[in-house]
XYZ file of C-alpha atoms in Angstrom:
514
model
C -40.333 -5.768 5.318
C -37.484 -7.191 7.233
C -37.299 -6.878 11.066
C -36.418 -3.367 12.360
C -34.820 -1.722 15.396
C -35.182 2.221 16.511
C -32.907 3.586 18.339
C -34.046 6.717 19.677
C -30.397 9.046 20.372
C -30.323 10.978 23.847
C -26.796 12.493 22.583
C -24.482 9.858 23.181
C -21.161 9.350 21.744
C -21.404 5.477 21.277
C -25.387 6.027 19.614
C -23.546 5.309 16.465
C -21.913 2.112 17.861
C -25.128 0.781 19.150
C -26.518 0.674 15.389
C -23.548 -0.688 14.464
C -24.166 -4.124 16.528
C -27.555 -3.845 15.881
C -26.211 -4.618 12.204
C -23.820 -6.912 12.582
C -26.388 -8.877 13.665
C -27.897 -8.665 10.713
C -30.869 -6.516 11.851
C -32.083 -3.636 10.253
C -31.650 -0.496 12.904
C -31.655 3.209 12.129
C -30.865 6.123 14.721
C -33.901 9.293 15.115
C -33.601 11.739 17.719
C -35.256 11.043 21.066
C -37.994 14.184 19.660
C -40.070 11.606 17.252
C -43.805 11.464 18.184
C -45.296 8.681 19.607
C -47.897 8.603 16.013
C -44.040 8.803 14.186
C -42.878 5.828 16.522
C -46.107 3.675 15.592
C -46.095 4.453 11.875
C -42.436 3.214 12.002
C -43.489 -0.156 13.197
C -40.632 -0.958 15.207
C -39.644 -4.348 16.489
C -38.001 -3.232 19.198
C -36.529 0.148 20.503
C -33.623 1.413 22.260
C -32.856 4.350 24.498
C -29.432 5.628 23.894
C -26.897 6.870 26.436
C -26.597 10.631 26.756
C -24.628 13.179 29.186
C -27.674 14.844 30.450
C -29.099 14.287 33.442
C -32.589 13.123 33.733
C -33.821 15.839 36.455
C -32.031 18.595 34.348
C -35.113 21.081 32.625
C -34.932 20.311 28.441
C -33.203 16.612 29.350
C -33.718 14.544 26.515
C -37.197 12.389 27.337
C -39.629 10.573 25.255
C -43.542 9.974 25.348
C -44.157 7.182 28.235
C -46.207 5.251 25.285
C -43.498 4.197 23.873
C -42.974 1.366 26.343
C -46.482 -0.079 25.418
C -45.424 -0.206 21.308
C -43.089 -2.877 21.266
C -39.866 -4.161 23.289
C -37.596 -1.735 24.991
C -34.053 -1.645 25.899
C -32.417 1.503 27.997
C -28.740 1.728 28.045
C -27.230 3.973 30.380
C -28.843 7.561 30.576
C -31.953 5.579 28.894
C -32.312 3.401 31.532
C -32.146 6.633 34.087
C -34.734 7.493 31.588
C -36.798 4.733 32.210
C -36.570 4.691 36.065
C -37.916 8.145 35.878
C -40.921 7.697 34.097
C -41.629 4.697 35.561
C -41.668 5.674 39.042
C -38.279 4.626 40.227
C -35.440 6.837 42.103
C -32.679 8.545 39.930
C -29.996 10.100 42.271
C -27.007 12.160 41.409
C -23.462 11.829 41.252
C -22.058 10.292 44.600
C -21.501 6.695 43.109
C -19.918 7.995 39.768
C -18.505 4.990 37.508
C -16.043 5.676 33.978
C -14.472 3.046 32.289
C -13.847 -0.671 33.098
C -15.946 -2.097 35.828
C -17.634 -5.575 36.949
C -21.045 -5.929 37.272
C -22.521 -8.972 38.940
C -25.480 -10.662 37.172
C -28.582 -11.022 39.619
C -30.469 -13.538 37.028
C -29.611 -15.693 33.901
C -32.484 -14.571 32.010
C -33.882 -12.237 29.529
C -30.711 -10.103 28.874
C -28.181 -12.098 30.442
C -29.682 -15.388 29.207
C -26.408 -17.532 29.059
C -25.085 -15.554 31.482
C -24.973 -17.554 35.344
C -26.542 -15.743 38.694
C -23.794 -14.283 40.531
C -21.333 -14.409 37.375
C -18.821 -11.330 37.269
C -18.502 -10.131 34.194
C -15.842 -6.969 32.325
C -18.210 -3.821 31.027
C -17.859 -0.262 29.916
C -19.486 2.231 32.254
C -19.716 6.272 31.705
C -22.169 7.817 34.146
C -22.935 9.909 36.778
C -26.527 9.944 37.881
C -27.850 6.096 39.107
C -30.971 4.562 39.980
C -31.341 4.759 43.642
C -34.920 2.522 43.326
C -36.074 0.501 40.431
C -39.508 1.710 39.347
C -42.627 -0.587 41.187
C -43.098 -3.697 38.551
C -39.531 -3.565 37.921
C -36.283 -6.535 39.499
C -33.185 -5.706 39.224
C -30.777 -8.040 37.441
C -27.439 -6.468 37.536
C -25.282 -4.722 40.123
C -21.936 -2.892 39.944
C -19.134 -3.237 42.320
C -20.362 -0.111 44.170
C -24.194 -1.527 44.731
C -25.552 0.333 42.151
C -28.469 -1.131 40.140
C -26.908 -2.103 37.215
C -29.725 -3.184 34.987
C -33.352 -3.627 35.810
C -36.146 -5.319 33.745
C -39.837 -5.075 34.219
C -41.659 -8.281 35.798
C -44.421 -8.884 32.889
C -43.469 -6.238 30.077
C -40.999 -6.615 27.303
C -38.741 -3.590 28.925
C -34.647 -4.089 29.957
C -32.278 -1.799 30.880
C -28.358 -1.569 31.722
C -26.865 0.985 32.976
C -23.376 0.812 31.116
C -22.915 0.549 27.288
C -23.272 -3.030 25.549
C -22.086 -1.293 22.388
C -18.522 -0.761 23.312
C -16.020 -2.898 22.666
C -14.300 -3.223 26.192
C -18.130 -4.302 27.173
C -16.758 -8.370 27.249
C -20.217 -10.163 26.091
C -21.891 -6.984 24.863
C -22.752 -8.225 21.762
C -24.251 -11.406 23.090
C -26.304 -8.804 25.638
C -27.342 -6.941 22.089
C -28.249 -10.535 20.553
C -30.252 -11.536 23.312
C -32.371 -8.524 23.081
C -32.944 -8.503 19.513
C -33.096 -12.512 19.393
C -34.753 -13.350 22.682
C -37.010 -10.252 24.066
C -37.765 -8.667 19.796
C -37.813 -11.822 18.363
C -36.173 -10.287 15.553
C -35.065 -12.292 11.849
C -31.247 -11.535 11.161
C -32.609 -10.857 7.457
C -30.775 -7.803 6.756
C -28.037 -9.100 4.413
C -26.016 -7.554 1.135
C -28.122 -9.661 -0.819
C -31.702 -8.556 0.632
C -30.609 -5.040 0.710
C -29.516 -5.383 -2.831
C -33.215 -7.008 -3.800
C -35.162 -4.744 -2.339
C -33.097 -1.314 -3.866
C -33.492 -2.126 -7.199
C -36.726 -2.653 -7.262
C -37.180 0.471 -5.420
C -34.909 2.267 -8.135
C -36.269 0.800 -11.140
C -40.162 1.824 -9.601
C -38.542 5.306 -8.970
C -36.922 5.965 -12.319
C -39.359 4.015 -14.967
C -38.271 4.510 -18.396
C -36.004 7.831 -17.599
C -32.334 8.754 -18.002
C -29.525 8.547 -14.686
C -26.549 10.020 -14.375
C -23.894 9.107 -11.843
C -20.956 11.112 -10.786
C -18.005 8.973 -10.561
C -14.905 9.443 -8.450
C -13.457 5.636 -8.606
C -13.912 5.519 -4.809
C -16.284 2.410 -3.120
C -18.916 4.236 -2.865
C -19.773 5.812 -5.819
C -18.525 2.558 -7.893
C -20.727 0.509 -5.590
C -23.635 2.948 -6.098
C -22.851 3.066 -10.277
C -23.032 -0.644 -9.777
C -26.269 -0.909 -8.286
C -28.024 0.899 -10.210
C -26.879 -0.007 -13.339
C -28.338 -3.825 -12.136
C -31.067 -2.069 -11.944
C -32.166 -0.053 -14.802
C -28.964 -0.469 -16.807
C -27.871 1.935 -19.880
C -30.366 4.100 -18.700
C -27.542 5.079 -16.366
C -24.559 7.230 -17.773
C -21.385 7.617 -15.610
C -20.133 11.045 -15.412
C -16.092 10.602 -14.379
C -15.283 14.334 -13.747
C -11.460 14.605 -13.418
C -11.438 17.668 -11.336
C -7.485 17.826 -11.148
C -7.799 16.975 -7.501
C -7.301 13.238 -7.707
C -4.549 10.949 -6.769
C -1.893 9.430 -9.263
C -3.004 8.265 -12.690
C -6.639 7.713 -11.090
C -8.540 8.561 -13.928
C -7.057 6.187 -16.008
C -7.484 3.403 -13.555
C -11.723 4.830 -13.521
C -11.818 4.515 -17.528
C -9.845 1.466 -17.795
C -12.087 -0.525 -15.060
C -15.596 0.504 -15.812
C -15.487 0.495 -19.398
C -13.749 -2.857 -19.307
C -14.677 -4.785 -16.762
C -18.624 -3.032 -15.825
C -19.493 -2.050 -19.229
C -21.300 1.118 -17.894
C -21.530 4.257 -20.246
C -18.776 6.688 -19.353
C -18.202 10.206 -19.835
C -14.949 11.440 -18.940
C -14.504 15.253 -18.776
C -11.444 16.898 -18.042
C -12.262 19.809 -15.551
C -8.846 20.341 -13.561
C -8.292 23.988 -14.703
C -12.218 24.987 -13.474
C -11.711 23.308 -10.035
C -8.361 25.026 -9.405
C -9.811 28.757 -10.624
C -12.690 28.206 -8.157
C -10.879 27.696 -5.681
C -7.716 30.358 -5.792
C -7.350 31.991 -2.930
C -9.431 30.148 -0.946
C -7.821 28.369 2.352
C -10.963 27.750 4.454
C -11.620 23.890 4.650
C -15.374 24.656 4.678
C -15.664 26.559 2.315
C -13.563 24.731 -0.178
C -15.933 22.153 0.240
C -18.968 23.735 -0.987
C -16.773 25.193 -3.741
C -15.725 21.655 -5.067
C -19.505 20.535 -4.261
C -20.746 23.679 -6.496
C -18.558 23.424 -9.087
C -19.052 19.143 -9.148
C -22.811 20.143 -10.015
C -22.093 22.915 -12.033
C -19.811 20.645 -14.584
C -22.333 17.817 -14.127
C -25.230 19.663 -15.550
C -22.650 20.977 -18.468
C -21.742 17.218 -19.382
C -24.979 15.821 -19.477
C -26.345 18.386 -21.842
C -22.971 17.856 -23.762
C -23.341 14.477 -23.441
C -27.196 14.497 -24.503
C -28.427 12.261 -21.566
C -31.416 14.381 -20.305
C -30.823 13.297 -16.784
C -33.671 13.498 -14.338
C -31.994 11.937 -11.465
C -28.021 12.282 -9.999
C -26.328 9.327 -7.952
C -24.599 9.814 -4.920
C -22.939 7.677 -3.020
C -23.427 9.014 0.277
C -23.389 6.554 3.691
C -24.948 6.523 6.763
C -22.081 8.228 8.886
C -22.669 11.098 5.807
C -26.092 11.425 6.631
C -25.576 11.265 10.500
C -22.793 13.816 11.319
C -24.253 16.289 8.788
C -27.280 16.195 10.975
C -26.967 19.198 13.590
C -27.435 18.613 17.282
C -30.778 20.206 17.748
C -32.055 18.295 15.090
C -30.072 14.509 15.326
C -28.070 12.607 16.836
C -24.559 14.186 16.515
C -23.385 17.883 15.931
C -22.343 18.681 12.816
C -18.483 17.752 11.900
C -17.524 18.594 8.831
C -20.114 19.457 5.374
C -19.782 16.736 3.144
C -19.990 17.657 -0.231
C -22.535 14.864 -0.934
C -24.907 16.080 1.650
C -24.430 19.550 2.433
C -22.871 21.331 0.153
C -25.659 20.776 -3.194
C -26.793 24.044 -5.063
C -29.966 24.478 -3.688
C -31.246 25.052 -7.016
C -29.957 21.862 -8.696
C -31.663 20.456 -11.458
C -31.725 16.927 -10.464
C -33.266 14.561 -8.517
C -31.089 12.592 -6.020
C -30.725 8.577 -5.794
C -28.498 7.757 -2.829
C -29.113 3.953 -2.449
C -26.707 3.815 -0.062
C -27.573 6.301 2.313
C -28.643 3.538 5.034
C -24.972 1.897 5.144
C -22.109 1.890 7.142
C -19.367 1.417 5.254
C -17.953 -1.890 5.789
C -21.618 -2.580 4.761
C -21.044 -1.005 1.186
C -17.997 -3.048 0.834
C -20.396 -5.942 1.222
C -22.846 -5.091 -1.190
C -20.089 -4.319 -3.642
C -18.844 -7.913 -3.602
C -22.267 -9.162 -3.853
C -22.266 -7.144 -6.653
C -19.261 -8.781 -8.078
C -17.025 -5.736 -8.261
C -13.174 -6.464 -7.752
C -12.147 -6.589 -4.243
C -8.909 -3.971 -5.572
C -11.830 -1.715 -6.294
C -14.092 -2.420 -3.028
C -11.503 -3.119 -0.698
C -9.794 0.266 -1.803
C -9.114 2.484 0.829
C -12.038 5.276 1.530
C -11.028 8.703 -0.535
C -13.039 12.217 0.548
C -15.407 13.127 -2.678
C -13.359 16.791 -2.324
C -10.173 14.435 -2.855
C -7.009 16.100 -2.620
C -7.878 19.862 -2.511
C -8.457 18.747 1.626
C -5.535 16.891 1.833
C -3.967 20.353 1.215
C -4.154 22.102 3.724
C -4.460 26.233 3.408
C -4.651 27.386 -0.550
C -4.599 25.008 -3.070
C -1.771 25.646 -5.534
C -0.869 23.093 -8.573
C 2.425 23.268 -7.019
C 0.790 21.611 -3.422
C -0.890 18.783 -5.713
C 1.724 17.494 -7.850
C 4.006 17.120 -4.583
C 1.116 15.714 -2.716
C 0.118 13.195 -4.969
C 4.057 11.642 -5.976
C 4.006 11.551 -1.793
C 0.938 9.800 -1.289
C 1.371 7.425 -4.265
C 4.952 6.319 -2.894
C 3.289 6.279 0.730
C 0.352 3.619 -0.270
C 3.015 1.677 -2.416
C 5.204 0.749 0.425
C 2.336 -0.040 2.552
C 1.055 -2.618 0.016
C 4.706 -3.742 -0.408
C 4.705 -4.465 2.835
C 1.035 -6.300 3.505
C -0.230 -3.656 5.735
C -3.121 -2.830 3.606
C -5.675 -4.607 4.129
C -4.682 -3.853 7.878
C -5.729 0.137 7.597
C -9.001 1.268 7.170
C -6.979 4.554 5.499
C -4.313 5.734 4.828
C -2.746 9.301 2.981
C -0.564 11.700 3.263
C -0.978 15.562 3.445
C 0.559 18.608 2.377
C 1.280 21.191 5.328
C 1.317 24.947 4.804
C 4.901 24.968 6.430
C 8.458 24.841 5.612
C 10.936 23.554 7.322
C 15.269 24.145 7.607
C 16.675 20.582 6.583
C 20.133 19.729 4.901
C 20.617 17.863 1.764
C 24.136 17.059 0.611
C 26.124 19.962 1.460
C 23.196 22.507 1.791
C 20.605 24.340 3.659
C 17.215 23.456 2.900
C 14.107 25.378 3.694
C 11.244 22.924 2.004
C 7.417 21.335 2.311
C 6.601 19.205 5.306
C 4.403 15.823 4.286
C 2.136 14.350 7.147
C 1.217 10.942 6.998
C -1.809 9.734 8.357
C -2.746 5.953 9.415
C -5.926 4.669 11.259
C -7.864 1.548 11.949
C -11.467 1.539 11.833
C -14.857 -0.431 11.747
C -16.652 2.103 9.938
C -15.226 5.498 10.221
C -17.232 6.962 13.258
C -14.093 6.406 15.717
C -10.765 5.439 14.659
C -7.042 4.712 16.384
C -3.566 5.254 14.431
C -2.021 2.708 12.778
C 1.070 1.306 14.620
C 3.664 1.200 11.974
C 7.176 -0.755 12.232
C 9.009 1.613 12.511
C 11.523 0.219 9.415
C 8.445 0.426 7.446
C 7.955 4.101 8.105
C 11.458 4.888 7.903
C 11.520 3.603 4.592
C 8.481 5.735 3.694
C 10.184 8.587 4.839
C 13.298 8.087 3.246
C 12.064 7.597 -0.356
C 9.243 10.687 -0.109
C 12.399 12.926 0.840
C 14.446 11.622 -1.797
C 12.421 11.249 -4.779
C 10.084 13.967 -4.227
C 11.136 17.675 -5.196
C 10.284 20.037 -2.448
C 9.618 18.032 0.796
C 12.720 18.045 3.177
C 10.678 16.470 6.496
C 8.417 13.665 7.019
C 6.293 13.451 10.066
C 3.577 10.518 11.352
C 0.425 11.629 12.939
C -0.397 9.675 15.981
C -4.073 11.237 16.563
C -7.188 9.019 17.162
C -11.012 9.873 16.398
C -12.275 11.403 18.736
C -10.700 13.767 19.751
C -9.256 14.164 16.558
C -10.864 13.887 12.909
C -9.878 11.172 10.280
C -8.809 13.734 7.850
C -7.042 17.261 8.266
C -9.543 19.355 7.180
C-alpha cells in the first residue's frame, strides 16, 4: 500500500480542491466526513491528515469537531476553520468576527521551516482567505509562523509534534505557492512517496478485479463516453472475454454515436459487443415526464431494466455490472449529514439503481477525478479522440432537453450540438474546453426569416473550463467563432430561430441544465 492522506471535511467548499492537490502530487488522498471514529481513523492508517475549512464556527453547539486523538495518530495539517479547530482543542483562544478576512490577502511568514520551508522569514506572500472567527492565542506548545496584514495568527505549528495549521486555503488557486505549502506537508512533515500514478493504480485494480470476479462472466454498459470506455478497458486487461460490452442505444445519444461505439471497440479494443437498439423504450418511459430528477431515475431504471434483458438475450450470465462512476459521482451524491457536500444532482450511476438489481457492481474508477481517468485511459492505450473526448452525462441528451422529451426536441438538439462541436474543433478550441453542448429550451421565440414571421426553438450553448468538474468558468469565445456557430445552427437547422451563449460559472451555477 502506497502512501495515503485523510482529509477529514468540516463542510467546506474547496474540501474537494484540497484532494485534488493532494493528487497532483501524486499522493493517494480520499475525503470522510469529520464524524469517523478515532478506531475508523487508526484502521485507515493514514500518513497524514487534514482538517478541512468549513463555515461553522467552532464555539457554535453541533460545530463540526473531531476526537482530540487524532493529533497523536500521525501528522496533521488544519486549514482554515480546522486550524480554529485545532486552537480549540488544544487550549488556544478562538475569537469571533471583528478581524474578518475574504479573498486576496498577504500573510507574512514568521519562519522558513516546516510549512513554509523555502519560504524566507519576513517574506510577503499572495493567499486566499475566507473566514470569520481567528485565533486570538495559539494553544500552549504551539509558535506561530504566519501573520496576516491585520495581526492575525495566520498559521501556527506545534513546537515538538508533527501538527501545522494555516488559517487561509492552500488549495485555491489564487493561494500563490499553495501547492508548494501542500508539498511540503506531504513531502517534508508525512514523509509521503508520490507513488500514486496511472500505472500503479492500474496494477493494483486488476488484480483486485480479477481476485473479485475469478472465473465468472462481466458485463459492461457502454455509452462511448471516457469513463465507461476507460472502465471497459480496464477490465477487459484484466479478466478479458469474460467481459461482454453491452452498447445500449437508448435514442438519447448524440449524432451517429453508436456507430462511432461499434466501429472503435470492435476494431480497435477487440472487446465483445452487444449492441441493442432501445430508443423507442427510453422515449415511452419517459412521455410526459419534465422533472430533471426524475427523468434521471427513469433513464437509470430503464438502463438496468434493458441490461438484464440483453444479457439473458445475449446468454452471458452476468454476475457483476461495470460502471464507470468517478469520484466527484460518489462525492456530491453523498448528502450533507452524511459527507462532505449536499447532494446536487442523482447521478444515474450512483443513485438512481433499482434497488433490487440483479448484479453486482465493479466501479474501478470510483476513486478518480477525472482528469485522472483520462490518465489511466492513455496508459491504457486507448485513442486520445476517445479519452480526450469531451465528458457526456450517462442520461445523455434526454437532460440536455430541458422540460418533456419529444423526438421532435432530439433530432433538433442533436444536428445543433453536432454543428456546435464541429466548429469548435475547426477552430482548435477543443482541447481548450473541458465541455462543451448545446441545449434545447422549452421556449419559442418571434424571429424573421426572409420575408416572414417566425415563432421557433431557442438553442443554448454552453462552454466551461475545468480541472475536474467540481467548479468550472465559461469559456470565452471569439466572438467570430460564436457568430459563426450561431449563424449555421439557425440556418441549417429546421426549427431554431435564436441562438443564445450561457455565461454561468460553477458555483453558483451547475455544469449542465438539468
Amino acid at each position: 500500500m502506497g502512501s495515503r492522506i485523510l482529509i477529514l471535511d468540516c463542510g467546506s467548499q474547496f474540501t474537494q480542491l484540497i484532494a485534488r492537490r493532494v493528487r497532483e502530487a501524486r499522493v493517494y488522498s480520499e475525503i470522510h466526513p469529520a464524524t469517523r471514529s478515532l478506531q475508523w481513523i487508526r484502521d485507515w492508517r493514514p500518513d497524514g491528515i487534514i482538517l478541512s475549512g468549513g463555515p461553522s464556527s467552532v464555539r457554535d453547539e453541533g460545530a463540526p469537531t473531531v476526537p482530540s486523538g487524532i493529533l497523536d495518530i500521525c501528522p496533521v495539517l488544519g486549514v482554515c476553520y480546522g486550524m480554529q479547530l485545532i486552537a480549540h482543542l488544544e487550549g488556544g483562544a478562538v475569537a469571533a468576527g471583528g478581524r474578518r478576512e475574504y479573498g486576496r490577502a498577504e500573510v507574512e511568514v514568521a519562519e522558513a521551516a516546516g510549512l513554509f520551508a523555502g519560504f524566507s522569514a519576513g517574506e510577503r506572500t499572495t493567499v486566499w482567505m475566507s473566514h470569520g472567527d481567528h485565533v486570538e492565542v495559539v494553544p500552549p506548545g504551539y509558535v506561530a509562523t504566519a501573520w496576516s496584514g491585520n495581526q492575525v495568527v495566520a498559521g501556527f505549528r506545534h513546537q515538538s509534534r508533527p501538527i501545522h495549521a494555516i488559517q487561509f486555503h492552500a488549495e485555491v488557486a489564487h493561494t500563490v505557492r499553495g501547492a508548494e505549502l501542500i508539498g511540503n506537508f506531504l513531502f517534508d512533515v508525512c514523509r509521503c512517496t508520490p507513488d500514486w500514478t496511472p500505472g500503479h493504480f492500474i496494477e493494483q485494480e486488476v488484480a483486485r478485479i480479477r481476485e473479485l470476479v475469478g472465473d465468472r462472466q462481466v458485463i459492461c454498459g457502454l455509452s462511448g463516453g471516457v469513463d465507461s470506455s476507460v472502465a471497459a478497458a480496464l477490465v477487459h486487461r484484466a479478466i478479458g472475454d469474460q467481459l461482454t460490452c453491452i452498447f445500449v442505444d437508448t435514442g438519447l445519444l448524440r449524432l451517429h454515436e453508436r456507430e462511432q461505439v461499434e466501429r472503435t471497440f470492435r476494431a480497435h479494443l477487440g472487446i465483445k459487443l452487444v449492441t441493442v437498439r432501445a430508443e423507442a423504450r427510453f422515449l415511452d418511459a419517459l412521455a410526459g415526464e419534465g422533472d430533471p430528477e426524475r427523468k434521471r431515475k427513469i433513464i437509470g431504471h430503464t438502463f438496468i431494466d434493458v441490461f438484464e434483458d440483453a444479457s439473458r438475450d445475449a446468454g452471458a450470465h452476468a454476475e457483476f455490472l461495470v460502471q464507470g462512476t468517478l469520484y466527484p459521482d460518489v462525492i456530491e451524491s453523498v448528502s450533507a449529514k452524511g459527507g462532505p457536500s449536499a447532494t446536487i444532482k442523482t447521478h444515474h450511476n450512483v443513485g438512481g439503481l433499482k434497488p433490487d438489481m440483479q448484479f453486482r457492481l465493479i466501479e474501478p474508477l470510483r476513486e478518480l477525478f477525472k482528469d485522472e481517468v483520462r490518465n489511466v485511459g492513455r496508459e491504457l492505450g486507448l485513442p486520445e479522440e476517445m479519452v480526450g473526448r469531451h465528458p457526456f452525462p450517462g442520461p445523455g441528451l434526454a437532460i440536455r432537453v430541458l422540460g418533456e422529451v419529444s423526438p421532435q426536441a432530439l433530432d433538433i438538439l442533436r444536428k445543433a450540438d453536432a454543428i456546435y462541436l464541429e466548429e469548435i474543433r475547426a477552430a482548435g478550441l477543443y482541447q481548450d474546453i473541458w465541455q462543451a453542448f448545446a441545449v434545447f429550451l422549452p421556449v419559442r421565440s418571434v424571429g424573421v426569416m426572409g420575408d416572414g414571421r417566425t415563432y421557433e426553438h431557442v438553442i443554448a450553448l454552453r462552454a466551461v473550463t475545468s480541472t475536474d468538474g467540481m467548479t468550472a468558468d465559461w469559456y470565452p469565445f471569439p466572438h467570430e467563432v460564436l457568430g459563426r456557430i450561431s449563424n449555421r445552427i439557425i440556418n441549417e437547422v429546421d426549427g431554431v430561430n435564436r441562438v443564445v451563449y450561457d455565461v454561468s460559472s460553477k458555483p453558483p451555477a451547475t455544469i449542465e441544465w438539468e
